CSV table of C-alpha atoms in Angstrom, one decimal:
chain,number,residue,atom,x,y,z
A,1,UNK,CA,0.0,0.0,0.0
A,2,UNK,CA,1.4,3.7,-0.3
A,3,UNK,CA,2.3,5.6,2.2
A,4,UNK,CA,0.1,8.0,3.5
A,5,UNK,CA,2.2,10.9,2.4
A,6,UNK,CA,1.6,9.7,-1.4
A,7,UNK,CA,-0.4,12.3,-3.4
A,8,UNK,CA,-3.4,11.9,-5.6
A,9,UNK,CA,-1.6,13.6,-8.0
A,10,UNK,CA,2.2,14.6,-8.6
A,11,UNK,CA,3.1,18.0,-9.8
A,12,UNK,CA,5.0,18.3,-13.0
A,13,UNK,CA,5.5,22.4,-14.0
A,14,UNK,CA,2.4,23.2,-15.5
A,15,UNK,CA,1.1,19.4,-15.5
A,16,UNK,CA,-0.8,17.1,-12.8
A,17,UNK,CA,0.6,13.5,-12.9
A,18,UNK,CA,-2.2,11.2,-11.4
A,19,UNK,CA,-0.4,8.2,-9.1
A,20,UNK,CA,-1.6,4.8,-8.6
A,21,UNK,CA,-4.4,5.9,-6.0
A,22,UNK,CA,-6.5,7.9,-8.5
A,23,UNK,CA,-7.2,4.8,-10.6
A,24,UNK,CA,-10.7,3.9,-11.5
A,25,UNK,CA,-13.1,1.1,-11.4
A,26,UNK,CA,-13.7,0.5,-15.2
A,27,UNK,CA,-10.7,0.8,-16.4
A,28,UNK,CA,-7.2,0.2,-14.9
A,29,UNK,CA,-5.7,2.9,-17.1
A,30,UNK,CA,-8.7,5.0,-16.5
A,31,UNK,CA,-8.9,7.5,-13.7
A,32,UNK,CA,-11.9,7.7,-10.9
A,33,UNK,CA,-14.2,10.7,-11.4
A,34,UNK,CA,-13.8,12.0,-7.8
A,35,UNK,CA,-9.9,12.3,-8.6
A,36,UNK,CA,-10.1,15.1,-11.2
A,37,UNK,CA,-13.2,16.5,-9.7
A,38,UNK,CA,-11.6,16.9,-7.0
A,39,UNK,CA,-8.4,18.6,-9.0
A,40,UNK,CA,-10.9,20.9,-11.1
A,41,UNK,CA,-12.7,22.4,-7.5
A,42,UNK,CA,-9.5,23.2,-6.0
A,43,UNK,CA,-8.6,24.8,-9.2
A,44,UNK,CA,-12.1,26.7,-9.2
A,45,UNK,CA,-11.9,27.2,-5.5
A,46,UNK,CA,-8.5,28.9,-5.8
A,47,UNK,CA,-9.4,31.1,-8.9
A,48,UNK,CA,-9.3,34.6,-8.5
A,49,UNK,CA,-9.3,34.8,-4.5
A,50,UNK,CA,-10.5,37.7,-2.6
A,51,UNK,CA,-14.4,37.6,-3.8
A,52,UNK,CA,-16.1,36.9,-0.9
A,53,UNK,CA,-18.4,34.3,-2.4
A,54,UNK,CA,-19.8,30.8,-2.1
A,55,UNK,CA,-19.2,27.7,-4.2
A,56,UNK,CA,-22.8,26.9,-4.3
A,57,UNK,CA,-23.0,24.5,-7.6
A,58,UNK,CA,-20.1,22.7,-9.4
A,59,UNK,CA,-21.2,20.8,-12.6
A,60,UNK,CA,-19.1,18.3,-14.4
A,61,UNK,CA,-19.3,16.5,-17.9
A,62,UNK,CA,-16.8,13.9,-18.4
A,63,UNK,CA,-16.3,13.7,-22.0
A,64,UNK,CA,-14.3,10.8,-22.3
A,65,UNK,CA,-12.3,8.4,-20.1
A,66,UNK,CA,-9.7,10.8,-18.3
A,67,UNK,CA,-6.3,8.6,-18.3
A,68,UNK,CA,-3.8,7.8,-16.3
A,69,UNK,CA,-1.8,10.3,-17.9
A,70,UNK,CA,-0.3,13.5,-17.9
A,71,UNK,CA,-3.4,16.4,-17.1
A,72,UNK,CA,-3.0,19.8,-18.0
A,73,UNK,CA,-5.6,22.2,-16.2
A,74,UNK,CA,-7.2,25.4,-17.3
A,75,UNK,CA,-9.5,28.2,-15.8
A,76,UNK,CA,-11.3,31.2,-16.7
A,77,UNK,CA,-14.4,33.3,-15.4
A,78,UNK,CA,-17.2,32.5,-17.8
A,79,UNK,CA,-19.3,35.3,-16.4
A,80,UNK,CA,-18.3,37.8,-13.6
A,81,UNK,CA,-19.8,39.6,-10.7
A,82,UNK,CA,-20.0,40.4,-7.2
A,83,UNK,CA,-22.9,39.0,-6.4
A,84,UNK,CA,-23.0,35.8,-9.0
A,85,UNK,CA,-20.4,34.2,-11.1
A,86,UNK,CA,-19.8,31.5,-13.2
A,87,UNK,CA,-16.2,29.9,-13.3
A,88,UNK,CA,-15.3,27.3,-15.9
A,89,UNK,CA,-12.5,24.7,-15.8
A,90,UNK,CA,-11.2,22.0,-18.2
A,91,UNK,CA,-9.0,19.1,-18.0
A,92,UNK,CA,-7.0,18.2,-20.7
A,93,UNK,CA,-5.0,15.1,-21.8
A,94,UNK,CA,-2.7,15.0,-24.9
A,95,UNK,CA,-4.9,18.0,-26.5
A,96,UNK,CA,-7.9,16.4,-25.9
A,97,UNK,CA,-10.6,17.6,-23.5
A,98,UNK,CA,-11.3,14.7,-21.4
A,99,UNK,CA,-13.3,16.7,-18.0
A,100,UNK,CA,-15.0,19.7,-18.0
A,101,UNK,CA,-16.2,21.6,-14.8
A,102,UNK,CA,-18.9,25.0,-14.5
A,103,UNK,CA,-19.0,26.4,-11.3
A,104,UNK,CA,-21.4,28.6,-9.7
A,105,UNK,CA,-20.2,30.9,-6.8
A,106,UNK,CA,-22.7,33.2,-5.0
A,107,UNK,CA,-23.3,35.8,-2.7
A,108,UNK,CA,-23.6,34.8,0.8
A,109,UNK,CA,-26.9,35.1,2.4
A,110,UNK,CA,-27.1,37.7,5.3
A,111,UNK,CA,-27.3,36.2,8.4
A,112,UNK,CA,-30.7,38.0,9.4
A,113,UNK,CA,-32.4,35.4,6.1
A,114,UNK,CA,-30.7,32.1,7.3
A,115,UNK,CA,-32.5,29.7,8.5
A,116,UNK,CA,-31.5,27.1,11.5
A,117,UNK,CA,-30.7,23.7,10.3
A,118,UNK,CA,-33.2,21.2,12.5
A,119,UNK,CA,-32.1,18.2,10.4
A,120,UNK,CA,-29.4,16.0,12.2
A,121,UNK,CA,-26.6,14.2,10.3
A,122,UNK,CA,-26.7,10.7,10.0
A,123,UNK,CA,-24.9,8.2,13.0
A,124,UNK,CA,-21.1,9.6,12.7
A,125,UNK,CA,-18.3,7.9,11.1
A,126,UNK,CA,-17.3,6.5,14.3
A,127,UNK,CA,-20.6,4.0,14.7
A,128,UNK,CA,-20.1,2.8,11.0
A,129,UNK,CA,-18.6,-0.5,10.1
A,130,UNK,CA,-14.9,-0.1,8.0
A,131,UNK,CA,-15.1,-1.7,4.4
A,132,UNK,CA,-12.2,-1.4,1.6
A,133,UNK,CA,-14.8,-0.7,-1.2
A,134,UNK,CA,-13.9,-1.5,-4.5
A,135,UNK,CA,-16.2,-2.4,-7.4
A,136,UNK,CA,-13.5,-4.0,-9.4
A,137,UNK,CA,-12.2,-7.6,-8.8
A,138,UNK,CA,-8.8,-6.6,-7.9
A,139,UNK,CA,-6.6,-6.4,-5.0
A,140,UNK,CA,-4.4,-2.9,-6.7
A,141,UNK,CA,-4.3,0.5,-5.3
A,142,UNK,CA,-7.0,2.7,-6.8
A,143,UNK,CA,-9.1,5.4,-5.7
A,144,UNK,CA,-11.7,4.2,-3.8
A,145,UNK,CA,-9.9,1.0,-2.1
A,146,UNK,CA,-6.9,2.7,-1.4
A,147,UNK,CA,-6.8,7.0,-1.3
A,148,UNK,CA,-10.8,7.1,0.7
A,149,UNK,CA,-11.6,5.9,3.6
A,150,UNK,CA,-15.0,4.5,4.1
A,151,UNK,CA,-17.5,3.6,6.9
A,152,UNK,CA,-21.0,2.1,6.1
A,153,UNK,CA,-23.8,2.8,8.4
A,154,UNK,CA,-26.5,1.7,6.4
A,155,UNK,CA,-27.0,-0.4,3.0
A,156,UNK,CA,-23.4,-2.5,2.5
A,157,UNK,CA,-24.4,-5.6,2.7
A,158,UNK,CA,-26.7,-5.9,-0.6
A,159,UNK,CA,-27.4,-3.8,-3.9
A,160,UNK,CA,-30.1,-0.6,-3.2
A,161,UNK,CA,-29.7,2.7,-1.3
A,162,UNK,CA,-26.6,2.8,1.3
A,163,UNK,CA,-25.7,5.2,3.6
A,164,UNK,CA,-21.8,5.6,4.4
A,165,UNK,CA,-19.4,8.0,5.7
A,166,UNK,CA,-16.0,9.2,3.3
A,167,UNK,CA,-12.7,10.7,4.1
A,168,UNK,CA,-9.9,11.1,1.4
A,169,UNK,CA,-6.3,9.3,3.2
A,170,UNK,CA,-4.2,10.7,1.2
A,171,UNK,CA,-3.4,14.1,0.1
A,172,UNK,CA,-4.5,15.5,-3.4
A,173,UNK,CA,-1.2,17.2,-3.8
A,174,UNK,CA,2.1,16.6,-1.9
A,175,UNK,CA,2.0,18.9,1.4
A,176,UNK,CA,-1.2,20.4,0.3
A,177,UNK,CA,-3.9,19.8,2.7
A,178,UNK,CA,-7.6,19.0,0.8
A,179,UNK,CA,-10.2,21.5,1.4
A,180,UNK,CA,-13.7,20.5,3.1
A,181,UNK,CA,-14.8,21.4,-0.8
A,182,UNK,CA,-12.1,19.2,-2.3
A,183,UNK,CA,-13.4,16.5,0.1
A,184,UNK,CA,-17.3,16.7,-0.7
A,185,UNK,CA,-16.5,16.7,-4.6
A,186,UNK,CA,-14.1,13.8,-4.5
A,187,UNK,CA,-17.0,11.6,-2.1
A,188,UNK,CA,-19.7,12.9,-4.4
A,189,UNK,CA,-19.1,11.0,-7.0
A,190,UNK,CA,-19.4,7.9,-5.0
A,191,UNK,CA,-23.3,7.8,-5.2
A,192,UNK,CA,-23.8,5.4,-8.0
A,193,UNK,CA,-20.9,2.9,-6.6
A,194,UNK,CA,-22.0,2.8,-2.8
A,195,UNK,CA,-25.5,3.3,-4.0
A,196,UNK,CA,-25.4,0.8,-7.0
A,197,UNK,CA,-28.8,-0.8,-7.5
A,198,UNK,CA,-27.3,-3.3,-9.8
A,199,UNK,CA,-24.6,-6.2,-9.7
A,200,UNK,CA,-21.2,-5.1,-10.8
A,201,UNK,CA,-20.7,-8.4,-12.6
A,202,UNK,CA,-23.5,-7.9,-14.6
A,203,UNK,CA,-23.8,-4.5,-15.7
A,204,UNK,CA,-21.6,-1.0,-15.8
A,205,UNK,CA,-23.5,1.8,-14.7
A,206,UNK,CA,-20.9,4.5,-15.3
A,207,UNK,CA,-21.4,8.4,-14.6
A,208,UNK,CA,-21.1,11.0,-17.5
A,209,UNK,CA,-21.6,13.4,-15.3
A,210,UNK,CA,-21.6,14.7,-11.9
A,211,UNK,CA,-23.6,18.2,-10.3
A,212,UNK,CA,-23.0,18.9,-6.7
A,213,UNK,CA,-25.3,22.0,-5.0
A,214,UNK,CA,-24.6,23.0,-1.6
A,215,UNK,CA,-26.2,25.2,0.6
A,216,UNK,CA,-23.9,25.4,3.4
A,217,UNK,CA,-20.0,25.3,3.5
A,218,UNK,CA,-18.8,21.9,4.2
A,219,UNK,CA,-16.6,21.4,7.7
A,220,UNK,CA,-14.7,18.7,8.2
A,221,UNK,CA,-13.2,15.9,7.2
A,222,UNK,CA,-15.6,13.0,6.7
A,223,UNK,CA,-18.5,13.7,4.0
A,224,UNK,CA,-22.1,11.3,4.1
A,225,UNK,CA,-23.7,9.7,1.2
A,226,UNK,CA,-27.2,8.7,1.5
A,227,UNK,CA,-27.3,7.4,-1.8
A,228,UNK,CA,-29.9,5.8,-4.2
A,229,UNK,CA,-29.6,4.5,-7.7
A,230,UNK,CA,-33.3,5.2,-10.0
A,231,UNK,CA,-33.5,3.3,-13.5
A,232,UNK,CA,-36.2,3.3,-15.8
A,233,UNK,CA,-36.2,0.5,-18.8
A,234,UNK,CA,-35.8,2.5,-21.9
A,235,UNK,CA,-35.7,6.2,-20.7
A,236,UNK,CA,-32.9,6.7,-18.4
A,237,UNK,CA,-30.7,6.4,-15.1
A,238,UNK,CA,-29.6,8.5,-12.3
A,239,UNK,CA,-28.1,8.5,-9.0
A,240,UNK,CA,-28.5,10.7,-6.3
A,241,UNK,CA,-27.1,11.5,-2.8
A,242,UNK,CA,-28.2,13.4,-0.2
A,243,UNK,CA,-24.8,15.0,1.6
A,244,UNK,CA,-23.7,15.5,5.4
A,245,UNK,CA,-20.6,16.7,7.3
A,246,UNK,CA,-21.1,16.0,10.9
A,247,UNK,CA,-22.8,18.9,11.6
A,248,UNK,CA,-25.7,18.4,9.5
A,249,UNK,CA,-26.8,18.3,5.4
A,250,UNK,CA,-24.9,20.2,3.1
A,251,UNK,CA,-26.2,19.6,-0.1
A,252,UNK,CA,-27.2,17.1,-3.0
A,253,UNK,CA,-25.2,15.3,-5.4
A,254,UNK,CA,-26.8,13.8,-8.6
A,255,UNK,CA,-25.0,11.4,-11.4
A,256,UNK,CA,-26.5,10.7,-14.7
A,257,UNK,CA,-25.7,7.3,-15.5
A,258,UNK,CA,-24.9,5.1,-19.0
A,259,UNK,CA,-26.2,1.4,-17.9
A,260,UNK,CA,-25.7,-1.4,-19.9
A,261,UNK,CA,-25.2,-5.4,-19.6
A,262,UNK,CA,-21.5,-6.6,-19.3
């Protein structure tokens, strides 16, 4: 196993190099899609600082298997403002666009309009039962058996809605520490793995996508998932997840998923 110093990704100049530990389920030379979701927020989340505003929607499309390669990242602001504005960031691999993110940051509210929270988190991480989860029949490092730590408290043991707690090991960049954004983003897209509603060795039931709102800033380390998988025979399929930090919810998360028999 790595160490736990060992970064998602590796720094080369310009250029992200994803290590072992950001490998996906699908493919082996394919990467997860909470390791450059992850990448692309912090990217967002570091753009143009000193706007006082809130991340309150990131959407992703992945347009194509991002690989195990050499990433290049880019960043601009798609429409600006002080009181809404919309960031855009794209991923890159050998020329090709492979991961594209649209992020909406807001004004916060004043605190005279907010409202108190009166919905409790689900049981903590510490009253959840330990799993390495990994939907591929393998025993090597990848992203969700080896760089996330998980903790089931509901829904492990047999394919339908699942409730577990997430917390990245490992950093996402040597001596970096990972945001509580970074975090949320890089559990989101978890909801349609812990909450798969199929068998694995049957079907693929892959994400192309991947849009995460949040009303609240996340806190924390551990992120919940309460997680459900909803198919219809000849229309479509989606995944969605409620999210919690231990404080409370923080948001949704919601997958559009490609389905189809093995």
């Amino acid at each position: 196993m790595p160490e736990a110093s060992t970064p998602i990704f590796e720094r080369d100049g310009e250029r992200f190099l994803p290590t072992e530990l950001a490998r996906g389920p699908w493919d082996a030379q394919a990467l997860h899609g909470g390791a450059p979701a992850a990448l692309l927020a912090r990217t967002v989340e570091m753009w143009e600082p000193g706007h006082d505003l809130f991340v309150s929607r990131l959407t992703y499309e992945f347009l194509r298997p991002v690989p195990l390669a050499p990433l290049e990242v880019s960043v601009e602001t798609l429409r600006p403002g002080r009181r809404a504005q919309l960031v855009g960031a794209s991923l890159r691999s050998g020329g090709d666009e492979v991961c594209r993110l649209t992020a909406l940051r807001l004004a916060r509210p004043p605190a005279s309009a907010v409202i108190a929270e009166d919905t409790p988190a689900p049981p903590g991480p510490q009253q959840g039962r330990p799993i390495t989860f990994s939907l591929a029949p393998t025993t090597e490092v990848s992203f969700a058996a080896s760089a996330m730590r998980m903790r089931f408290v509901a829904g492990e043991d047999s394919p339908g809605p699942a409730t577990v707690w997430l917390r990245l090991a490992h950093p996402l960049l040597r001596d970096e520490p990972a945001s509580p954004l970074v975090r949320v983003v890089a559990a989101a897209d978890f909801g349609n793995g812990v909450g798969a509603a199929l068998d694995f060795e049957r079907f693929v039931f892959i994400n192309a996508d991947l849009t995460v709102h949040l009303h609240r800033a996340p806190e924390g380390e551990w992120v919940c998932l309460d997680a459900v998988t909803r198919i219809s025979a000849g229309a479509g399929a989606m995944a969605e997840s409620r999210l919690y930090d231990e404080r409370g919810p923080i948001g949704r998360a919601v997958q559009s998923l490609v389905v189809g028999e093995r």
